[in-house]
Amino acid sequence: MKLHLDRSLKTPLYLQIRSQIRQLILANELPPGYRLPPERKLAASLGVNRTTVVNAYHELTADGLIQPHVGKGTIVSPAQTVQHFLNRLSNLDHSEVLGMPVQPISWQNFYTSQSERMHNPVLASILDEIGEEDQISFALGSPAGEYYPLNELNEICKEVMRPGNWKALEYGPTIGHYPLRQYLADWLSYRGINAQAQTILMTSGSQQGLDLLTKVFLEPGDYIVMEEPSFLGAIGVFKAAGAHILTIPLDEEGLRIDVLEQILSRHRPKFIYTLPTFQNPTGTTMSIGRRHELLRLAYQYHVPIVEDDPYSELYYENQPLSSLKSLDEHAHVIYLGTFSKMLFPGLRLGWCAAPLPVLEQLSLAKQHVDLHTSTTTQWIMTEFCTQGLLDKHLPLVRSQYKSQRDAMVSALTEFAPQGLSWTVPAGGYYLWCELPPGLKATALLTKAAEKKVNFVPGNAFYVNSGGKDRIRLCFCRHSETTIREGIFRLCGAVSELLNQPNHGGRILRPRFNEPLV
Amino acid sequence: MKLHLDRSLKTPLYLQIRSQIRQLILANELPPGYRLPPERKLAASLGVNRTTVVNAYHELTADGLIQPHVGKGTIVSPAQTVQHFLNRLSNLDHSEVLGMPVQPISWQNFYTSQSERMHNPVLASILDEIGEEDQISFALGSPAGEYYPLNELNEICKEVMRPGNWKALEYGPTIGHYPLRQYLADWLSYRGINAQAQTILMTSGSQQGLDLLTKVFLEPGDYIVMEEPSFLGAIGVFKAAGAHILTIPLDEEGLRIDVLEQILSRHRPKFIYTLPTFQNPTGTTMSIGRRHELLRLAYQYHVPIVEDDPYSELYYENQPLSSLKSLDEHAHVIYLGTFSKMLFPGLRLGWCAAPLPVLEQLSLAKQHVDLHTSTTTQWIMTEFCTQGLLDKHLPLVRSQYKSQRDAMVSALTEFAPQGLSWTVPAGGYYLWCELPPGLKATALLTKAAEKKVNFVPGNAFYVNSGGKDRIRLCFCRHSETTIREGIFRLCGAVSELLNQPNHGGRILRPRFNEPLV
């Protein structure tokens, strides 16, 4: 029986002896009936006081693991007694074993500061209650599922999951399925972007692209620049990373270059995050002049640009302007794309096109994060795209969403009380509305919920305290009839609040039922 | 024409004027033919020296944006000249505009220290070359696709993707698809784990569970405890987070409790990470006594346990021992599960069962990371499981993998040169081999590659410098015939190296072709 005492430990020696003998017994290295050395002898061999061993044996006896035996000194208890000890251990008897009650863990003391920063009251409204049937939601930024070509998709799934084709269910490369990256490279090239399969990383939605960029680029305290208002998912992930977010206001031509230039002359941000086309939430499109100016500043100050481009294919007037990525001649632009606003957000497929060294670093981060994006969904999307079904789907939704946008504008024109105004975007998903003076979006949210209509209050899109008098309405998810009904209800809620005394002051806790994307 | 000069900026005033007028022209606020104010007048209104305005106009004239016009002073150039300016901007002429060459971005200067720590030479071997046809790989820890019930899966996909069922392609809740979480809660309860749907979070493989835990728990410099050797994906993500990893050696009964107790008496780790059943890479199973001892220490020192349990359903002798989670009476255990080792790793579906406050924090982190795991793959897996197909599949693979394990052991017994030894695990995926004295795994990797056989060298599973004389062999992916052939080749490679002079010294750069999971 070998024991090793460590006098540098805080654990008393008798407890060290008890613990080690207990382990030997439980491991059956000291089998039932085994005769333990006499106390005095063990004490001598360990160089400890005899009382130390006496105390250890006493504890082990109390545990039932050893027992005195006439003529043999002290022996290991029979197997069933040892088993009884184990059973007690597993039956809430830990306090007995430990000699003290087991304290519950105070988990919040274990969390990182990043984790604490995730407590954004809006982002905390988890994506957990899609589609309450009786509610008209203009909150969720989701495509309309009714237009999906499900017959075609069904055929594709049958083909992908055909007997013998188990490779579609296998692990895959971190960077993504090659044929899909090749398709996207061609698709982007057609849009003026110089991309190859090896500079495209498949991500689980563009939200993951933002998270990977954060992992690779942002230390707590780093500066970044973004438009305000902007996509709340980006604000959330950058804030959680502990970044200092410098905000640039928008005008009709997109982010204010003059403000950006002032900021860049004073700070060295890790990157400029922008949604130049059909911006979320404002619907603004950055003018071509501004795009060139933005690139010029990026070059001049050596600042990378992160271009988030989920909406550019959803144009309802003219073809969209050239992306920053397509205008970029000096590899300063990291481009995020996604299928989710065109169709099938539930597949969680987005991509990042970036200069090769950045792409390699993002891939390395992604390997740590989830190994790779689902092989199966990538194979399905590859078939869908290469059969021309994406290109076929886009004109359909452009036409439908345009009608829905116009239906929402008409309804607002018809029902809106004085003081409620809105933008008419040339593409994308959203109308950005300004409430009548004094009316708060959070108060309206409560009143609207009574009337079974929903939206996102404007403050969710602000890094700081702005947007309290703004709301975002998504026009993509519902039919024109439903949109009209929803706007009727919403305008009714606005009117009711306006007719209440002190309407601006009633701020109730909002309840979000749907993903705010 | 309104200009705003900021004298606190470093940008010279004439460049500020140039820049602002240029923006006004590009934004068409100063349309073609617009007459600019005379230099002297503008200088007076701005309170600057006339030369400043002369210089600004000079620059704008050189850009082609304005031009002198007889009788009108200075006017904005015609539209096509302005367009020409824009075209030049997009044609590599930024250096001309900036008055200096554009420097490429030195990306490495932008990366986080976490990002730098991802440069693990083994993890860097990306998952990019699955299934080279002429190679027998014992490296990839992947299930055998040949046994998948693809006919049944095909029917399920047809059902999930049926016309009208577009909700299977919609955004979903961050925590996961409720029916799948409910199925898993029952499945875990059957295995003695007290779990409910609301304490289970669906993840994109258990790798994502590790990443989320890292995000929620680990600051740089935090201590964690893990077995050594252990799962390389866990080592990678913990190292990248900047954790101090305290390692515990294993014996036949699992992690050495005595060493753990010493560590806990000195450090306060954020958690203890363990793979108690059919451990990766050693195949070791922690004894029931050790499990109780581990829990006792966790309670005593208030340290959470992260139990990673991908292999326990793949037992080839007796039913597996109770999981730590099932023995845990005081909510100290966070449990990670995955479908990926049972079947369909390409779906990327794992889960985490944790005490409610932890689960909520992990969900919040996941919302920032990728919103949610694919709705589509979750619906497919739900159908698969609730139709009883998972429970039907497990006995089949247990029987097959057991035969394959035995085939590998037989082949080793037949072909192994003296000094090569191996474990025989009671479950899981791997044989853990010790090479003959002096032989290095990295040298063998090169020799084996010549013979078209592959494995993972042992050092990949060590936090520090151990494992150079070990290799991990996965027996699940190939038929018994192929296993025999692969082991024949591998043993041939070992023998050849043993017969070379200085065999231990030849360390070539290894090449990994497959995911190391």
CSV table of C-alpha atoms in Angstrom, one decimal, chain A residues 24-417:
chain,number,residue,atom,x,y,z
A,24,LEU,CA,-7.4,2.4,-3.2
A,25,ILE,CA,-10.4,0.6,-1.7
A,26,LEU,CA,-12.9,1.9,-4.3
A,27,ALA,CA,-10.4,1.0,-7.1
A,28,ASN,CA,-10.3,-2.5,-5.6
A,29,GLU,CA,-6.5,-2.2,-5.2
A,30,LEU,CA,-7.1,-3.0,-1.5
A,31,PRO,CA,-9.7,-5.8,-1.9
A,32,PRO,CA,-12.3,-6.7,0.7
A,33,GLY,CA,-10.6,-8.5,3.6
A,34,TYR,CA,-7.2,-6.8,2.9
A,35,ARG,CA,-5.3,-6.2,6.2
A,36,LEU,CA,-4.3,-2.6,6.7
A,37,PRO,CA,-0.9,-1.9,8.4
A,38,PRO,CA,-1.1,-1.3,12.1
A,39,GLU,CA,-1.5,2.4,13.0
A,40,ARG,CA,1.9,2.8,14.6
A,41,LYS,CA,3.7,1.1,11.7
A,42,LEU,CA,2.0,3.2,9.0
A,43,ALA,CA,2.7,6.3,11.1
A,44,ALA,CA,6.4,5.4,11.2
A,45,SER,CA,6.6,4.6,7.5
A,46,LEU,CA,4.9,7.9,6.6
A,47,GLY,CA,6.8,9.9,9.1
A,48,VAL,CA,3.7,11.2,10.8
A,49,ASN,CA,2.3,11.2,14.3
A,50,ARG,CA,0.4,8.1,15.3
A,51,THR,CA,-2.7,10.2,16.0
A,52,THR,CA,-2.8,11.2,12.4
A,53,VAL,CA,-3.2,7.7,11.3
A,54,VAL,CA,-5.7,6.9,14.1
A,55,ASN,CA,-7.8,9.8,12.8
A,56,ALA,CA,-7.6,8.6,9.3
A,57,TYR,CA,-8.7,5.1,10.2
A,58,HIS,CA,-11.4,6.5,12.3
A,59,GLU,CA,-12.9,8.4,9.4
A,60,LEU,CA,-12.6,5.4,7.1
A,61,THR,CA,-14.3,3.2,9.7
A,62,ALA,CA,-17.1,5.8,10.0
A,63,ASP,CA,-17.5,5.6,6.2
A,64,GLY,CA,-17.8,1.9,6.5
A,65,LEU,CA,-14.9,1.2,4.2
A,66,ILE,CA,-12.7,-0.5,6.9
A,67,GLN,CA,-13.5,-2.3,10.1
A,68,PRO,CA,-11.7,-3.8,13.1
A,69,HIS,CA,-11.3,-7.5,12.9
A,70,VAL,CA,-10.5,-9.7,15.9
A,71,GLY,CA,-7.0,-11.1,15.4
A,72,LYS,CA,-6.3,-9.3,12.1
A,73,GLY,CA,-6.2,-5.6,13.3
A,74,THR,CA,-8.0,-3.5,10.7
A,75,ILE,CA,-9.3,-4.9,7.4
A,76,VAL,CA,-11.1,-3.6,4.3
A,77,SER,CA,-14.9,-4.1,4.6
A,78,PRO,CA,-16.8,-6.7,2.6
A,79,ALA,CA,-17.7,-5.8,-1.0
A,80,GLN,CA,-21.4,-5.0,-0.2
A,81,THR,CA,-20.4,-2.6,2.6
A,82,VAL,CA,-18.1,-0.7,0.1
A,83,GLN,CA,-20.9,-0.7,-2.4
A,84,HIS,CA,-23.2,0.7,0.3
A,85,PHE,CA,-20.7,3.6,0.7
A,86,LEU,CA,-20.9,4.2,-3.1
A,87,ASN,CA,-24.7,4.1,-3.0
A,88,ARG,CA,-24.8,6.6,-0.2
A,89,LEU,CA,-22.5,8.8,-2.2
A,90,SER,CA,-25.0,8.8,-5.0
A,91,ASN,CA,-28.0,9.3,-2.7
A,92,LEU,CA,-27.7,12.9,-1.7
A,93,ASP,CA,-25.3,12.0,1.1
A,94,HIS,CA,-22.5,14.2,-0.1
A,95,SER,CA,-23.0,16.6,2.8
A,96,GLU,CA,-22.4,13.6,5.2
A,97,VAL,CA,-19.3,12.6,3.3
A,98,LEU,CA,-18.0,16.1,3.1
A,99,GLY,CA,-18.9,16.9,6.7
A,100,MET,CA,-20.7,20.0,5.5
A,101,PRO,CA,-23.7,20.9,3.3
A,102,VAL,CA,-23.1,21.1,-0.4
A,103,GLN,CA,-23.5,24.7,-1.6
A,104,PRO,CA,-25.2,25.4,-4.9
A,105,ILE,CA,-22.9,27.0,-7.4
A,106,SER,CA,-23.3,30.8,-7.8
A,107,TRP,CA,-22.9,30.6,-11.5
A,108,GLN,CA,-22.8,34.3,-12.2
A,109,ASN,CA,-19.5,34.4,-10.4
A,110,PHE,CA,-18.0,32.1,-13.0
A,111,TYR,CA,-19.0,34.1,-16.1
A,112,THR,CA,-16.7,36.2,-18.3
A,113,SER,CA,-17.1,39.9,-18.7
A,114,GLN,CA,-18.0,39.2,-22.3
A,115,SER,CA,-20.8,37.0,-21.1
A,116,GLU,CA,-22.1,39.8,-18.9
A,117,ARG,CA,-22.1,42.2,-21.8
A,118,MET,CA,-24.5,39.9,-23.6
A,119,HIS,CA,-27.3,41.1,-21.4
A,120,ASN,CA,-28.8,43.3,-24.0
A,121,PRO,CA,-32.5,43.6,-23.2
A,122,VAL,CA,-33.5,43.5,-26.8
A,123,LEU,CA,-31.1,40.7,-28.0
A,124,ALA,CA,-32.2,38.8,-24.9
A,125,SER,CA,-35.6,38.5,-26.5
A,126,ILE,CA,-34.7,35.1,-27.8
A,127,LEU,CA,-35.9,33.6,-31.1
A,128,ASP,CA,-38.3,31.4,-29.4
A,129,GLU,CA,-41.9,32.0,-30.4
A,130,ILE,CA,-42.0,32.1,-34.2
A,131,GLY,CA,-45.4,32.7,-35.7
A,132,GLU,CA,-48.1,33.2,-33.1
A,133,GLU,CA,-51.1,32.6,-35.3
A,134,ASP,CA,-53.3,35.4,-34.2
A,135,GLN,CA,-50.6,38.1,-34.4
A,136,ILE,CA,-49.5,40.1,-37.4
A,137,SER,CA,-45.8,40.6,-37.0
A,138,PHE,CA,-43.8,43.3,-38.9
A,139,ALA,CA,-40.9,42.5,-36.5
A,140,LEU,CA,-39.3,39.4,-37.9
A,141,GLY,CA,-36.9,40.1,-40.9
A,142,SER,CA,-37.7,36.9,-42.6
A,143,PRO,CA,-38.5,36.0,-46.2
A,144,ALA,CA,-42.0,34.9,-47.1
A,145,GLY,CA,-42.1,31.1,-47.0
A,146,GLU,CA,-45.1,30.8,-49.2
A,147,TYR,CA,-43.0,31.6,-52.3
A,148,TYR,CA,-40.5,28.9,-51.8
A,149,PRO,CA,-40.2,26.4,-54.6
A,150,LEU,CA,-40.8,23.4,-52.3
A,151,ASN,CA,-41.6,20.9,-55.1
A,152,GLU,CA,-38.2,21.5,-56.6
A,153,LEU,CA,-36.6,21.4,-53.2
A,154,ASN,CA,-38.3,18.1,-52.4
A,155,GLU,CA,-36.9,16.6,-55.5
A,156,ILE,CA,-33.4,17.9,-54.7
A,157,CYS,CA,-33.5,16.4,-51.2
A,158,LYS,CA,-34.5,13.0,-52.6
A,159,GLU,CA,-31.5,13.2,-54.9
A,160,VAL,CA,-29.1,14.4,-52.2
A,161,MET,CA,-30.3,11.7,-49.7
A,162,ARG,CA,-30.4,8.9,-52.2
A,163,PRO,CA,-29.3,5.5,-51.1
A,164,GLY,CA,-25.5,5.2,-51.1
A,165,ASN,CA,-24.9,8.9,-51.0
A,166,TRP,CA,-23.9,9.0,-47.3
A,167,LYS,CA,-21.1,11.5,-48.1
A,168,ALA,CA,-23.8,14.2,-47.9
A,169,LEU,CA,-24.0,13.3,-44.2
A,170,GLU,CA,-20.3,13.2,-43.5
A,171,TYR,CA,-17.9,15.6,-41.9
A,172,GLY,CA,-16.7,18.2,-44.4
A,173,PRO,CA,-14.0,20.8,-44.8
A,174,THR,CA,-14.1,23.9,-42.6
A,175,ILE,CA,-14.0,26.3,-45.5
A,176,GLY,CA,-17.1,24.8,-46.9
A,177,HIS,CA,-18.4,22.5,-49.7
A,178,TYR,CA,-16.3,23.2,-52.8
A,179,PRO,CA,-19.0,23.2,-55.5
A,180,LEU,CA,-21.1,25.7,-53.5
A,181,ARG,CA,-18.1,28.0,-53.0
A,182,GLN,CA,-17.4,27.7,-56.7
A,183,TYR,CA,-21.0,28.6,-57.5
A,184,LEU,CA,-20.8,31.6,-55.2
A,185,ALA,CA,-17.5,32.7,-56.8
A,186,ASP,CA,-19.1,32.8,-60.2
A,187,TRP,CA,-22.2,34.4,-58.8
A,188,LEU,CA,-20.2,37.2,-57.1
A,189,SER,CA,-18.0,37.6,-60.2
A,190,TYR,CA,-21.2,38.2,-62.2
A,191,ARG,CA,-21.8,41.1,-59.7
A,192,GLY,CA,-18.3,42.6,-60.3
A,193,ILE,CA,-16.7,41.0,-57.3
A,194,ASN,CA,-13.3,39.3,-57.9
A,195,ALA,CA,-13.8,36.1,-55.9
A,196,GLN,CA,-12.5,32.6,-56.1
A,197,ALA,CA,-13.6,29.4,-54.3
A,198,GLN,CA,-10.6,29.6,-52.1
A,199,THR,CA,-11.4,33.1,-50.8
A,200,ILE,CA,-14.9,32.2,-49.8
A,201,LEU,CA,-15.7,30.7,-46.4
A,202,MET,CA,-19.2,29.2,-45.8
A,203,THR,CA,-20.7,30.3,-42.5
A,204,SER,CA,-23.8,29.4,-40.5
A,205,GLY,CA,-25.6,32.6,-41.6
A,206,SER,CA,-23.9,35.9,-41.8
A,207,GLN,CA,-24.3,36.3,-38.0
A,208,GLN,CA,-21.6,33.7,-37.7
A,209,GLY,CA,-19.4,35.8,-40.1
A,210,LEU,CA,-19.8,38.7,-37.6
A,211,ASP,CA,-18.9,36.4,-34.7
A,212,LEU,CA,-15.8,35.1,-36.5
A,213,LEU,CA,-14.7,38.6,-37.4
A,214,THR,CA,-15.1,39.6,-33.8
A,215,LYS,CA,-13.0,36.7,-32.7
A,216,VAL,CA,-10.2,37.4,-35.2
A,217,PHE,CA,-10.2,41.2,-34.9
A,218,LEU,CA,-11.6,42.6,-31.7
A,219,GLU,CA,-10.0,42.8,-28.3
A,220,PRO,CA,-11.9,44.6,-25.5
A,221,GLY,CA,-11.2,48.3,-25.9
A,222,ASP,CA,-10.6,48.2,-29.7
A,223,TYR,CA,-12.4,50.8,-31.7
A,224,ILE,CA,-14.7,50.0,-34.6
A,225,VAL,CA,-16.9,52.3,-36.7
A,226,MET,CA,-20.5,51.6,-37.8
A,227,GLU,CA,-23.5,53.5,-39.0
A,228,GLU,CA,-26.1,54.5,-36.5
A,229,PRO,CA,-28.8,53.1,-36.6
A,230,SER,CA,-27.6,49.7,-37.8
A,231,PHE,CA,-28.3,45.9,-37.7
A,232,LEU,CA,-28.9,45.0,-34.0
A,233,GLY,CA,-27.2,41.6,-34.4
A,234,ALA,CA,-23.9,43.4,-35.3
A,235,ILE,CA,-24.3,45.9,-32.4
A,236,GLY,CA,-24.8,43.0,-30.0
A,237,VAL,CA,-21.8,40.9,-31.0
A,238,PHE,CA,-19.5,44.0,-31.2
A,239,LYS,CA,-20.7,45.2,-27.8
A,240,ALA,CA,-20.2,41.8,-26.2
A,241,ALA,CA,-16.6,41.8,-27.5
A,242,GLY,CA,-16.1,44.9,-25.5
A,243,ALA,CA,-15.4,47.1,-28.5
A,244,HIS,CA,-15.7,50.9,-28.4
A,245,ILE,CA,-18.2,51.6,-31.1
A,246,LEU,CA,-17.8,54.9,-32.9
A,247,THR,CA,-21.1,55.8,-34.7
A,248,ILE,CA,-21.6,57.6,-38.0
A,249,PRO,CA,-25.0,59.2,-38.7
A,250,LEU,CA,-26.7,58.5,-42.0
A,251,ASP,CA,-28.2,60.8,-44.5
A,252,GLU,CA,-30.0,60.0,-47.8
A,253,GLU,CA,-26.7,59.0,-49.4
A,254,GLY,CA,-25.6,56.7,-46.6
A,255,LEU,CA,-23.0,57.2,-44.0
A,256,ARG,CA,-21.7,60.7,-43.5
A,257,ILE,CA,-18.2,60.7,-44.9
A,258,ASP,CA,-17.3,64.0,-43.3
A,259,VAL,CA,-18.0,62.6,-39.9
A,260,LEU,CA,-16.1,59.4,-40.8
A,261,GLU,CA,-13.1,61.5,-41.8
A,262,GLN,CA,-13.1,63.3,-38.5
A,263,ILE,CA,-13.2,60.0,-36.6
A,264,LEU,CA,-10.4,58.4,-38.7
A,265,SER,CA,-8.1,61.4,-38.2
A,266,ARG,CA,-8.4,60.8,-34.4
A,267,HIS,CA,-8.8,57.0,-34.0
A,268,ARG,CA,-7.5,53.8,-35.5
A,269,PRO,CA,-10.5,51.5,-35.7
A,270,LYS,CA,-10.1,47.8,-36.4
A,271,PHE,CA,-12.7,48.1,-39.1
A,272,ILE,CA,-15.6,50.1,-40.5
A,273,TYR,CA,-18.8,48.0,-40.5
A,274,THR,CA,-21.3,49.1,-43.1
A,275,LEU,CA,-24.5,47.9,-44.7
A,276,PRO,CA,-24.3,50.1,-47.9
A,277,THR,CA,-27.3,48.7,-49.8
A,278,PHE,CA,-30.9,48.9,-48.5
A,279,GLN,CA,-29.6,49.3,-45.0
A,280,ASN,CA,-31.1,47.7,-42.0
A,281,PRO,CA,-33.2,49.4,-40.5
A,282,THR,CA,-33.3,52.6,-42.5
A,283,GLY,CA,-33.5,51.3,-46.1
A,284,THR,CA,-30.8,53.8,-47.1
A,285,THR,CA,-28.5,53.1,-50.1
A,286,MET,CA,-25.1,54.6,-50.1
A,287,SER,CA,-24.5,56.7,-53.2
A,288,ILE,CA,-21.8,55.7,-55.6
A,289,GLY,CA,-19.8,58.9,-54.8
A,290,ARG,CA,-19.9,58.0,-51.1
A,291,ARG,CA,-18.8,54.5,-51.9
A,292,HIS,CA,-15.7,55.8,-53.6
A,293,GLU,CA,-15.1,58.3,-50.8
A,294,LEU,CA,-15.4,55.6,-48.2
A,295,LEU,CA,-12.9,53.4,-50.0
A,296,ARG,CA,-10.5,56.3,-50.4
A,297,LEU,CA,-10.6,57.0,-46.7
A,298,ALA,CA,-10.1,53.3,-45.9
A,299,TYR,CA,-7.0,53.3,-48.1
A,300,GLN,CA,-5.7,56.5,-46.7
A,301,TYR,CA,-6.1,55.5,-43.1
A,302,HIS,CA,-5.4,51.7,-43.6
A,303,VAL,CA,-8.7,50.7,-42.2
A,304,PRO,CA,-10.5,47.5,-43.4
A,305,ILE,CA,-14.1,47.7,-44.3
A,306,VAL,CA,-16.7,45.0,-43.4
A,307,GLU,CA,-19.4,45.2,-46.0
A,308,ASP,CA,-22.6,43.4,-44.9
A,309,ASP,CA,-24.8,42.8,-48.0
A,310,PRO,CA,-27.8,40.7,-47.3
A,311,TYR,CA,-30.4,42.7,-49.2
A,312,SER,CA,-28.8,43.9,-52.5
A,313,GLU,CA,-30.6,41.3,-54.7
A,314,LEU,CA,-33.9,42.5,-53.4
A,315,TYR,CA,-34.2,45.7,-55.5
A,316,TYR,CA,-37.6,47.0,-56.5
A,317,GLU,CA,-36.5,50.0,-58.7
A,318,ASN,CA,-33.2,49.9,-60.4
A,319,GLN,CA,-30.4,47.4,-60.3
A,320,PRO,CA,-28.3,47.9,-57.1
A,321,LEU,CA,-25.2,50.1,-57.2
A,322,SER,CA,-21.8,48.4,-57.3
A,323,SER,CA,-20.9,46.8,-53.9
A,324,LEU,CA,-17.9,48.2,-52.1
A,325,LYS,CA,-16.2,44.8,-52.6
A,326,SER,CA,-16.5,45.2,-56.3
A,327,LEU,CA,-15.1,48.7,-56.3
A,328,ASP,CA,-12.2,47.7,-53.9
A,329,GLU,CA,-8.9,47.6,-55.8
A,330,HIS,CA,-6.7,47.2,-52.8
A,331,ALA,CA,-8.1,44.2,-50.8
A,332,HIS,CA,-9.5,46.3,-48.0
A,333,VAL,CA,-13.0,44.9,-48.1
A,334,ILE,CA,-14.3,41.9,-46.2
A,335,TYR,CA,-17.7,40.9,-47.6
A,336,LEU,CA,-20.5,39.1,-45.8
A,337,GLY,CA,-23.3,37.5,-47.8
A,338,THR,CA,-26.2,35.2,-46.9
A,339,PHE,CA,-29.0,33.2,-48.5
A,340,SER,CA,-31.2,33.9,-45.5
A,341,LYS,CA,-32.9,37.1,-46.9
A,342,MET,CA,-33.4,35.6,-50.3
A,343,LEU,CA,-34.8,32.3,-49.1
A,344,PHE,CA,-34.5,29.4,-46.6
A,345,PRO,CA,-33.1,31.1,-43.5
A,346,GLY,CA,-33.6,27.8,-41.6
A,347,LEU,CA,-30.7,26.3,-43.6
A,348,ARG,CA,-28.4,28.8,-41.9
A,349,LEU,CA,-26.1,29.4,-44.9
A,350,GLY,CA,-24.1,32.5,-45.4
A,351,TRP,CA,-20.6,33.2,-46.7
A,352,CYS,CA,-17.7,35.5,-46.3
A,353,ALA,CA,-15.5,36.7,-49.2
A,354,ALA,CA,-12.2,38.1,-47.9
A,355,PRO,CA,-8.6,38.6,-48.8
A,356,LEU,CA,-6.8,35.3,-48.6
A,357,PRO,CA,-4.8,35.9,-45.3
A,358,VAL,CA,-8.0,37.0,-43.6
A,359,LEU,CA,-10.0,34.1,-45.0
A,360,GLU,CA,-7.4,31.7,-43.6
A,361,GLN,CA,-7.6,33.2,-40.2
A,362,LEU,CA,-11.4,33.2,-40.2
A,363,SER,CA,-11.3,29.5,-41.2
A,364,LEU,CA,-9.0,28.7,-38.4
A,365,ALA,CA,-11.4,30.4,-36.0
A,366,LYS,CA,-14.4,28.6,-37.5
A,367,GLN,CA,-12.7,25.2,-37.0
A,368,HIS,CA,-12.5,26.0,-33.3
A,369,VAL,CA,-16.1,27.2,-33.3
A,370,ASP,CA,-18.0,24.4,-34.9
A,371,LEU,CA,-15.6,22.4,-37.2
A,372,HIS,CA,-17.7,23.3,-40.3
A,373,THR,CA,-21.2,24.2,-41.5
A,374,SER,CA,-23.6,21.4,-42.1
A,375,THR,CA,-22.5,19.3,-45.1
A,376,THR,CA,-26.1,18.3,-45.8
A,377,THR,CA,-27.6,21.8,-46.1
A,378,GLN,CA,-24.6,22.8,-48.2
A,379,TRP,CA,-25.2,19.9,-50.6
A,380,ILE,CA,-28.9,20.8,-50.8
A,381,MET,CA,-28.2,24.5,-51.5
A,382,THR,CA,-25.6,23.5,-54.1
A,383,GLU,CA,-28.1,21.5,-56.1
A,384,PHE,CA,-30.7,24.3,-55.7
A,385,CYS,CA,-28.4,27.0,-57.0
A,386,THR,CA,-26.7,25.0,-59.8
A,387,GLN,CA,-30.1,24.0,-61.1
A,388,GLY,CA,-30.8,27.7,-61.6
A,389,LEU,CA,-33.5,27.8,-59.0
A,390,LEU,CA,-32.0,30.7,-57.0
A,391,ASP,CA,-31.8,32.9,-60.1
A,392,LYS,CA,-35.4,31.9,-60.9
A,393,HIS,CA,-36.6,32.7,-57.5
A,394,LEU,CA,-35.2,36.2,-57.2
A,395,PRO,CA,-37.4,37.9,-59.9
A,396,LEU,CA,-40.5,36.4,-58.2
A,397,VAL,CA,-39.7,37.8,-54.8
A,398,ARG,CA,-38.6,41.1,-56.2
A,399,SER,CA,-42.0,41.5,-57.8
A,400,GLN,CA,-43.9,40.2,-54.7
A,401,TYR,CA,-42.0,42.2,-52.2
A,402,LYS,CA,-42.3,45.4,-54.3
A,403,SER,CA,-46.1,44.9,-54.3
A,404,GLN,CA,-46.0,44.3,-50.5
A,405,ARG,CA,-43.9,47.4,-49.9
A,406,ASP,CA,-46.3,49.4,-52.0
A,407,ALA,CA,-49.2,47.9,-50.1
A,408,MET,CA,-47.7,48.9,-46.8
A,409,VAL,CA,-47.0,52.5,-48.0
A,410,SER,CA,-50.6,52.7,-49.3
A,411,ALA,CA,-52.0,51.5,-46.1
A,412,LEU,CA,-49.9,54.0,-44.1
A,413,THR,CA,-51.0,56.8,-46.5
A,414,GLU,CA,-54.6,55.8,-45.8
A,415,PHE,CA,-54.5,55.1,-42.1
A,416,ALA,CA,-51.6,57.0,-40.6
A,417,PRO,CA,-52.5,59.8,-38.1
